[in-house]
Every structure is written in C-alpha cells, then in structure tokens.
C-alpha cells in the first residue's frame, strides 16, 4: 500500500457491536449501518430487554422486515440475548441451536436500559457453564457500577474484580470485552494467556480512537460526545489506537453506535451514546490514517471479528476514498431528530 493512499479497497467490514433500537427509531438508523457493513451484532438492551430466544427471533423478524422495506437484503443481523440473574442453561443451549450469536452481560445499572442486568455473576453459574460448553460467546460491558468507584476507573476496576475471576472460573469461555476505553483493558486483552484459541477479544469504537475526555468539555458541555464507558485521558486513546492498529487479531471493529433523540441528549440528565453509524467507516479510516496504519484497517474491520466468532469472512469488496464528507447537523429519528457524531463538520474518508 502507498504511504499516503487516497483510496483503499477492503473486504466488506462487519460491526461487532451495534444498537439499532426498535420501531420508528430502527427504521431511521438501520440503513446507515446496512450501507456500509455486511453484518452486525445487534445489542439486546431494548425496553423490555431481549432475554429469550423467542424475543430475539421476533426482533430479528422486525429487523428483516425493515431491511426488506429498505431493499437492503444483503445485510445480516446477528442476534444476542441479554443475560440476567435468571438465564437458564436450557435457554443457552436453545440459543445455540437457533443461531443466536452471543449473550451480553450488562452489570445492573451500568448503562442505558441495564436495570434488568446481572446483579452478581454468582447467579449466572449454570448459564456461563453452558455457554462455555457450547462455545457461546459472552460479550461484556466491562464496568463496575458501585457509586464509590470513580467513573473514570470503572473499567480498570472491572478487570480485577470481575473479568479476571470470570476467566479463571471459565477458562474456555469465549469473551469479548466490549468497547474498551483504557490502556489497562488494551494491555489486558493483548497480554491475556488463553486456554484455547480465540477465548478473548475486544471491540473498539471510533469515538474512543479519535477523542479523549476533553471532547466532552470543549468550550462547554458536549452531550453528543458522552457515551459509556466515558471517554478517557489521551494516554488511553493512544493505547487503544496502538491496539487497534497493531495487527493483533484480538481487537476488532465494534462501533457501539447508540442512537438517542437530540432532546434526550441535550437535557439536564442526558443519555449516554454516540451516533457514529452515519459514516463509521470514514471515522475508523481517519483514526488508522492518523498513525500511518491504513494497511491494518482491513484485518481490524473485516477479518478478526468473523474469525473470533467462527463465522466466514465476507467476500464482497468495498472502496473508501479520501474525500471529505459533510456530516449533517441533524438526521431524522422517528418523530424527532438525532445529532450524529461530527455533526456540522466533515469526515475525511467516504465509502464509494
Ligand atoms: O453509551 C452507551 N450507550 N453505552 C452503552 O453501553 C449503551 C449505549 C446505549 O444503548 O445507549
Ligand atoms: Zn453498546
């Protein structure tokens, strides 16, 4: 690859962590993802959460109906179930048999619609054992929720208090540490000794590769740059960028694009989530280009995710060009609007 390419071709990427909600909101956000990605892991934190195979199948049918209406039939949603204190081993085995891609662990209270999440992993022993036995990945929102722990430390504390004991108890359980935000997480995943191949991976969002926590407070409070886990110091952003562009197959693309209406963000107690789906690939290309590692984008975006999930890699190719794309101030979202990441500015790369 040329040192400063203005065009790159890659196997079509997948998004290994995505929120598309339901109903009218889904209608307005799904096309942004399906334009760029072949598949996406669909997060189950709806209201009420997607806790059973039957609920996931019904959700999948609504997504497929919407894709059909959009004429976007080549996109595949990969469904997940929301782990609770009551998830049974039988539900795990049924999920495996019916093609559910993973379970998601939300510590109760950690983020949007997580009240029904796990209060203590000791309640999940049977479910975790079944996941380990059938090769069902567990996707973790890696933050402790205790109010005594500083919000900027919640991920690092989670590694010691939850993740390391979990991996000791279930050494062959496939775990994805989702949307990592710290140097501690990047190094933990990089260095983890594993019992088998592919037992630990991590997704990284575009916002955590491109911004540090100053972006939440630049000239005034910036609610559209607020997500969970919250943006961290510059040293953490650099460690994440190093991990993502290292060529290690443990790190792969997951946008965590999380739509909330403008009014729900710009308010006294605003929701967490960045809407990056509008031109997510352009954002990732910018991040990789910033360290001269565009040649590492394809592995991160298109190869390491399917390899981890033991799914086939995509075969279709896409092209990104170095051509600035203007990002609208707002986009339609049901009967409201949404403010995308980079609203009113440009993104240096666009999908052809
Ligand atoms: O910022 C976030 N938004 N982090 C999450 O973990 C959940 C997500 C959402 O669903 O809005
Ligand atoms: Zn998420």
Coordinates of C-alpha atoms and ligand atoms in Angstrom, one line a residue:
X1 CA 0.0 0.0 0.0
X2 CA 1.3 3.5 -0.9
X3 CA 2.4 5.6 2.1
X4 CA -0.4 8.1 1.7
X5 CA -3.1 6.3 -0.3
X6 CA -6.2 8.3 -1.3
X7 CA -8.2 5.2 -2.0
X8 CA -8.4 1.8 -0.2
X9 CA -10.2 -1.3 -1.1
X10 CA -11.1 -3.8 1.6
X11 CA -13.3 -6.8 2.1
X12 CA -16.6 -5.5 3.4
X13 CA -16.5 -5.0 7.2
X14 CA -18.9 -6.1 9.9
X15 CA -19.9 -4.1 13.0
X16 CA -19.4 -6.4 16.1
X17 CA -21.3 -4.1 18.5
X18 CA -24.4 -2.1 17.4
X19 CA -27.6 -0.6 18.9
X20 CA -30.5 -0.1 16.5
X21 CA -33.4 0.0 18.9
X22 CA -36.8 -0.9 17.6
X23 CA -39.9 0.5 15.8
X24 CA -39.7 4.0 14.3
X25 CA -36.1 4.6 15.5
X26 CA -34.8 1.4 13.9
X27 CA -36.4 2.5 10.7
X28 CA -34.3 5.6 10.6
X29 CA -30.9 4.2 11.7
X30 CA -30.7 0.7 10.1
X31 CA -29.9 1.9 6.6
X32 CA -26.8 3.8 7.8
X33 CA -25.3 0.6 9.0
X34 CA -26.5 -1.6 6.2
X35 CA -25.0 0.7 3.6
X36 CA -21.5 0.0 5.0
X37 CA -21.5 -3.3 6.8
X38 CA -22.4 -6.9 5.8
X39 CA -23.4 -8.0 9.3
X40 CA -23.7 -6.5 12.8
X41 CA -24.1 -7.9 16.3
X42 CA -27.4 -6.4 17.5
X43 CA -27.4 -5.4 21.1
X44 CA -30.4 -6.6 23.2
X45 CA -30.9 -3.6 25.6
X46 CA -34.4 -2.8 24.4
X47 CA -37.2 -2.0 26.7
X48 CA -38.0 -4.7 27.8
X49 CA -34.7 -6.4 27.1
X50 CA -34.3 -9.3 24.7
X51 CA -33.8 -12.1 27.3
X52 CA -35.1 -15.1 25.4
X53 CA -34.7 -16.9 22.1
X54 CA -38.3 -16.2 21.2
X55 CA -37.9 -12.5 21.8
X56 CA -34.7 -12.4 19.8
X57 CA -36.4 -14.3 16.9
X58 CA -39.3 -11.8 16.9
X59 CA -36.8 -8.9 17.0
X60 CA -34.8 -10.4 14.1
X61 CA -38.1 -10.7 12.1
X62 CA -38.8 -7.0 12.7
X63 CA -35.3 -6.1 11.5
X64 CA -35.6 -8.3 8.5
X65 CA -39.0 -6.7 7.6
X66 CA -37.4 -3.3 7.8
X67 CA -34.4 -4.4 5.6
X68 CA -36.8 -5.7 3.1
X69 CA -38.8 -2.4 3.1
X70 CA -35.4 -0.6 2.5
X71 CA -34.5 -3.0 -0.3
X72 CA -31.3 -3.9 1.7
X73 CA -31.4 -7.6 1.6
X74 CA -27.7 -8.4 1.8
X75 CA -27.3 -7.2 5.4
X76 CA -27.5 -9.9 8.2
X77 CA -28.3 -9.1 11.8
X78 CA -26.6 -11.3 14.3
X79 CA -28.8 -11.6 17.3
X80 CA -27.8 -11.5 21.0
X81 CA -29.6 -12.3 24.3
X82 CA -29.5 -10.2 27.4
X83 CA -28.0 -12.2 30.3
X84 CA -30.0 -11.9 33.6
X85 CA -29.7 -13.4 37.0
X86 CA -32.3 -15.9 35.8
X87 CA -31.0 -17.0 32.5
X88 CA -31.1 -20.8 32.4
X89 CA -28.6 -23.3 30.9
X90 CA -31.5 -24.6 28.8
X91 CA -32.0 -21.1 27.3
X92 CA -28.3 -21.0 26.4
X93 CA -28.5 -24.4 24.7
X94 CA -31.7 -23.3 22.8
X95 CA -29.9 -20.1 21.8
X96 CA -27.0 -22.1 20.4
X97 CA -29.4 -24.4 18.5
X98 CA -31.3 -21.4 17.0
X99 CA -28.3 -19.5 15.8
X100 CA -28.1 -16.7 18.4
X101 CA -24.6 -15.3 18.1
X102 CA -23.9 -14.3 21.8
X103 CA -25.1 -13.3 25.2
X104 CA -24.5 -9.8 26.6
X105 CA -23.5 -9.1 30.2
X106 CA -24.7 -5.7 31.5
X107 CA -23.8 -5.2 35.1
X108 CA -27.1 -3.9 36.6
X109 CA -27.3 -0.2 36.3
X110 CA -24.1 0.2 34.1
X111 CA -25.8 1.9 31.2
X112 CA -28.9 2.5 29.0
X113 CA -31.6 0.0 29.8
X114 CA -29.4 -2.1 32.1
X115 CA -31.7 -2.2 35.1
X116 CA -32.6 -5.9 34.4
X117 CA -28.9 -6.7 34.1
X118 CA -26.8 -9.1 36.3
X119 CA -26.7 -8.2 40.0
X120 CA -23.9 -10.7 40.7
X121 CA -22.2 -13.2 38.4
X122 CA -22.6 -15.9 41.0
X123 CA -26.3 -16.1 39.9
X124 CA -25.2 -17.0 36.4
X125 CA -23.0 -20.0 37.1
X126 CA -25.2 -22.5 35.2
X127 CA -25.7 -20.3 32.2
X128 CA -22.0 -19.5 32.0
X129 CA -21.1 -23.2 32.3
X130 CA -23.5 -23.9 29.4
X131 CA -22.0 -21.1 27.3
X132 CA -18.5 -22.4 27.8
X133 CA -19.7 -25.9 26.9
X134 CA -21.4 -25.0 23.7
X135 CA -19.0 -22.3 22.6
X136 CA -21.4 -19.4 23.0
X137 CA -19.5 -16.1 23.3
X138 CA -20.2 -13.8 26.3
X139 CA -20.0 -10.1 25.4
X140 CA -19.2 -7.9 28.5
X141 CA -19.9 -4.3 29.3
X142 CA -16.8 -4.0 31.4
X143 CA -17.6 -1.5 34.1
X144 CA -18.3 -1.9 37.8
X145 CA -21.3 0.1 38.9
X146 CA -20.6 0.9 42.5
X147 CA -21.0 4.6 43.1
X148 CA -17.9 4.8 45.3
X149 CA -15.7 4.0 42.2
X150 CA -14.7 7.0 40.2
X151 CA -16.4 6.8 36.8
X152 CA -13.0 7.0 35.0
X153 CA -11.8 4.0 36.9
X154 CA -14.8 1.7 36.5
X155 CA -13.3 -0.3 33.6
X156 CA -9.9 -0.9 35.2
X157 CA -11.6 -2.0 38.4
X158 CA -13.9 -4.3 36.5
X159 CA -10.8 -6.2 35.1
X160 CA -9.6 -7.0 38.6
X161 CA -12.9 -7.6 40.3
X162 CA -14.9 -9.3 37.7
X163 CA -13.1 -10.2 34.4
X164 CA -10.1 -11.9 35.8
X165 CA -12.1 -14.1 38.3
X166 CA -14.6 -14.9 35.5
X167 CA -11.8 -16.0 33.2
X168 CA -10.2 -18.1 36.0
X169 CA -13.6 -19.9 36.6
X170 CA -14.4 -20.4 33.0
X171 CA -11.1 -20.6 31.2
X172 CA -12.6 -21.8 27.9
X173 CA -15.5 -19.3 27.8
X174 CA -15.2 -17.0 24.7
X175 CA -15.3 -13.4 26.0
X176 CA -15.5 -10.2 24.1
X177 CA -14.5 -7.2 26.3
X178 CA -16.8 -4.6 24.5
X179 CA -15.9 -1.0 23.7
X180 CA -12.7 -0.9 25.7
X181 CA -11.6 2.6 26.7
X182 CA -8.4 2.2 28.7
X183 CA -4.8 1.3 28.5
X184 CA -5.4 -1.3 31.2
X185 CA -8.0 -3.0 29.1
X186 CA -6.0 -2.8 25.9
X187 CA -3.0 -4.3 27.6
X188 CA -5.1 -6.9 29.5
X189 CA -6.5 -8.2 26.2
X190 CA -3.2 -8.0 24.4
X191 CA -1.3 -10.0 27.1
X192 CA -4.0 -12.4 28.3
X193 CA -2.9 -16.0 28.4
X194 CA -5.7 -18.1 27.0
X195 CA -6.6 -21.8 27.5
X196 CA -7.7 -22.1 23.8
X197 CA -7.6 -20.1 20.7
X198 CA -9.9 -17.1 20.5
X199 CA -11.0 -17.1 24.1
X200 CA -10.6 -13.3 24.5
X201 CA -11.2 -10.4 22.1
X202 CA -12.2 -6.7 22.4
X203 CA -14.1 -4.2 20.3
X204 CA -13.1 -0.6 20.0
X205 CA -15.4 2.3 19.0
X206 CA -14.4 5.1 16.6
X207 CA -15.0 7.8 19.3
X208 CA -12.5 6.2 21.7
X209 CA -9.9 6.1 18.9
X210 CA -10.4 9.7 17.9
X211 CA -11.3 11.6 21.0
X212 CA -10.1 11.9 24.6
X213 CA -12.2 13.2 27.5
X214 CA -11.5 16.8 26.7
X215 CA -14.0 16.4 23.9
X216 CA -16.8 16.2 26.4
X217 CA -16.0 19.7 27.8
X218 CA -14.5 21.6 24.8
X219 CA -15.7 25.2 25.3
X220 CA -18.8 24.0 27.1
X221 CA -20.6 20.7 27.8
X222 CA -20.9 18.4 24.7
X223 CA -23.6 15.9 25.3
X224 CA -23.1 14.2 21.9
X225 CA -19.6 13.1 22.9
X226 CA -20.9 11.5 26.1
X227 CA -21.1 7.7 26.0
X228 CA -20.4 4.8 28.4
X229 CA -17.8 3.8 29.1
X230 CA -16.9 7.5 29.1
X231 CA -14.0 8.9 27.0
X232 CA -10.7 8.7 28.9
X233 CA -7.4 10.6 29.0
X234 CA -5.2 11.0 25.9
X235 CA -2.8 8.2 27.1
X236 CA -5.7 5.8 26.9
X237 CA -6.7 6.9 23.5
X238 CA -3.2 6.3 22.3
X239 CA -3.1 2.8 23.8
X240 CA -6.4 2.0 22.1
X241 CA -5.1 3.3 18.8
X242 CA -2.0 1.2 19.2
X243 CA -4.0 -1.9 19.9
X244 CA -6.4 -1.4 17.0
X245 CA -3.7 -0.8 14.5
X246 CA -1.3 -3.4 15.9
X247 CA -2.5 -6.2 13.6
X248 CA -3.4 -8.4 16.7
X249 CA -6.5 -10.5 15.9
X250 CA -7.8 -9.9 19.4
X251 CA -9.0 -6.4 18.5
X252 CA -11.9 -5.8 16.1
X253 CA -14.4 -3.2 15.0
X254 CA -17.5 -2.5 17.1
X255 CA -19.0 1.0 16.7
X256 CA -21.3 0.9 19.7
X257 CA -23.4 3.4 17.7
X258 CA -26.2 4.1 20.1
X259 CA -29.0 6.4 18.8
X260 CA -30.8 8.7 21.2
X261 CA -33.0 11.6 20.1
X262 CA -31.5 15.0 20.3
X263 CA -33.8 16.0 23.1
X264 CA -32.8 13.0 25.2
X265 CA -29.1 14.0 24.9
X266 CA -29.5 17.8 25.3
X267 CA -31.2 17.8 28.7
X268 CA -30.4 18.0 32.4
X269 CA -29.7 14.3 32.6
X270 CA -28.7 13.3 29.1
X271 CA -28.5 9.7 27.8
X272 CA -25.2 8.0 27.1
X273 CA -24.4 7.1 23.5
X274 CA -22.7 8.5 20.3
X275 CA -24.4 8.0 16.9
X276 CA -21.5 7.0 14.8
X277 CA -23.3 4.9 12.2
X278 CA -23.7 7.6 9.6
X279 CA -20.1 7.3 8.3
X280 CA -18.5 4.9 10.8
X281 CA -16.0 3.5 8.3
X282 CA -14.8 7.0 7.4
X283 CA -14.2 7.7 11.1
X284 CA -12.2 4.4 11.5
X285 CA -10.2 5.2 8.3
X286 CA -9.3 8.7 9.8
X287 CA -8.1 7.0 13.0
X288 CA -5.9 4.5 11.2
X289 CA -4.6 7.1 8.8
X290 CA -3.6 9.3 11.8
X291 CA -0.9 6.8 12.7
X292 CA 0.0 5.8 9.2
X293 CA -1.6 2.3 9.6
X294 CA -4.3 2.2 6.9
X295 CA -2.9 -1.1 5.9
X296 CA -4.0 -2.6 9.2
X297 CA -7.7 -1.4 8.8
X298 CA -8.9 -4.5 6.8
X299 CA -7.8 -7.0 9.5
X300 CA -9.5 -5.0 12.3
X301 CA -12.6 -4.2 10.3
X302 CA -13.2 -7.3 8.2
X303 CA -11.2 -10.3 9.3
X304 CA -10.6 -10.6 13.1
X305 CA -14.3 -10.3 14.1
X306 CA -15.6 -13.2 11.9
X307 CA -12.5 -15.2 12.9
X308 CA -13.3 -14.8 16.6
X309 CA -17.0 -15.7 16.1
X310 CA -16.0 -18.6 13.9
X311 CA -18.1 -17.2 11.0
X312 CA -16.9 -17.0 7.4
X313 CA -15.2 -13.8 6.3
X314 CA -17.1 -11.7 3.8
X315 CA -16.1 -11.9 0.2
X316 CA -17.5 -8.7 -1.4
X317 CA -15.2 -5.7 -1.6
X318 CA -15.8 -2.1 -0.8
X319 CA -13.8 1.1 -1.6
X320 CA -13.1 4.0 0.7
X321 CA -11.8 7.3 -0.8
X322 CA -10.1 10.2 0.8
X323 CA -12.9 12.6 0.0
X324 CA -14.3 14.7 2.8
X325 CA -17.9 14.0 3.6
X326 CA -20.0 16.7 5.3
X327 CA -22.0 15.4 8.2
X328 CA -25.5 17.0 8.6
X329 CA -26.3 18.8 11.8
X330 CA -29.3 16.5 12.4
X331 CA -30.9 13.4 10.9
X332 CA -34.5 12.2 11.1
X333 CA -35.2 9.8 14.0
X334 CA -38.9 8.8 14.2
X335 CA -40.8 11.9 15.1
X336 CA -37.6 13.6 16.5
X337 CA -34.1 14.1 15.2
X338 CA -30.7 12.8 16.1
X339 CA -27.3 14.6 16.1
X340 CA -24.6 12.3 14.5
X341 CA -21.0 12.2 15.6
X342 CA -19.1 15.1 13.9
X343 CA -22.4 16.9 13.2
X344 CA -21.8 20.1 11.1
X345 CA -18.2 19.0 10.4
X346 CA -16.5 16.7 7.9
X347 CA -15.1 13.2 7.9
X348 CA -12.0 12.8 5.8
X349 CA -12.9 9.4 4.2
X350 CA -16.1 8.2 2.5
X351 CA -17.5 5.0 1.2
X352 CA -17.7 4.9 -2.6
Ligands
LIG1 O1 -23.0 5.0 25.6 C1 -23.6 3.9 25.6 N1 -24.9 3.8 25.0 N2 -23.1 2.9 26.2 C2 -23.7 1.7 26.4 O2 -23.2 0.8 26.9 C3 -25.2 1.6 25.9 C4 -25.5 2.5 24.9 C5 -26.9 2.7 24.6 O3 -27.6 1.7 24.5 O4 -27.4 3.8 24.5
LIG2 ZN1 -23.3 -0.8 23.4

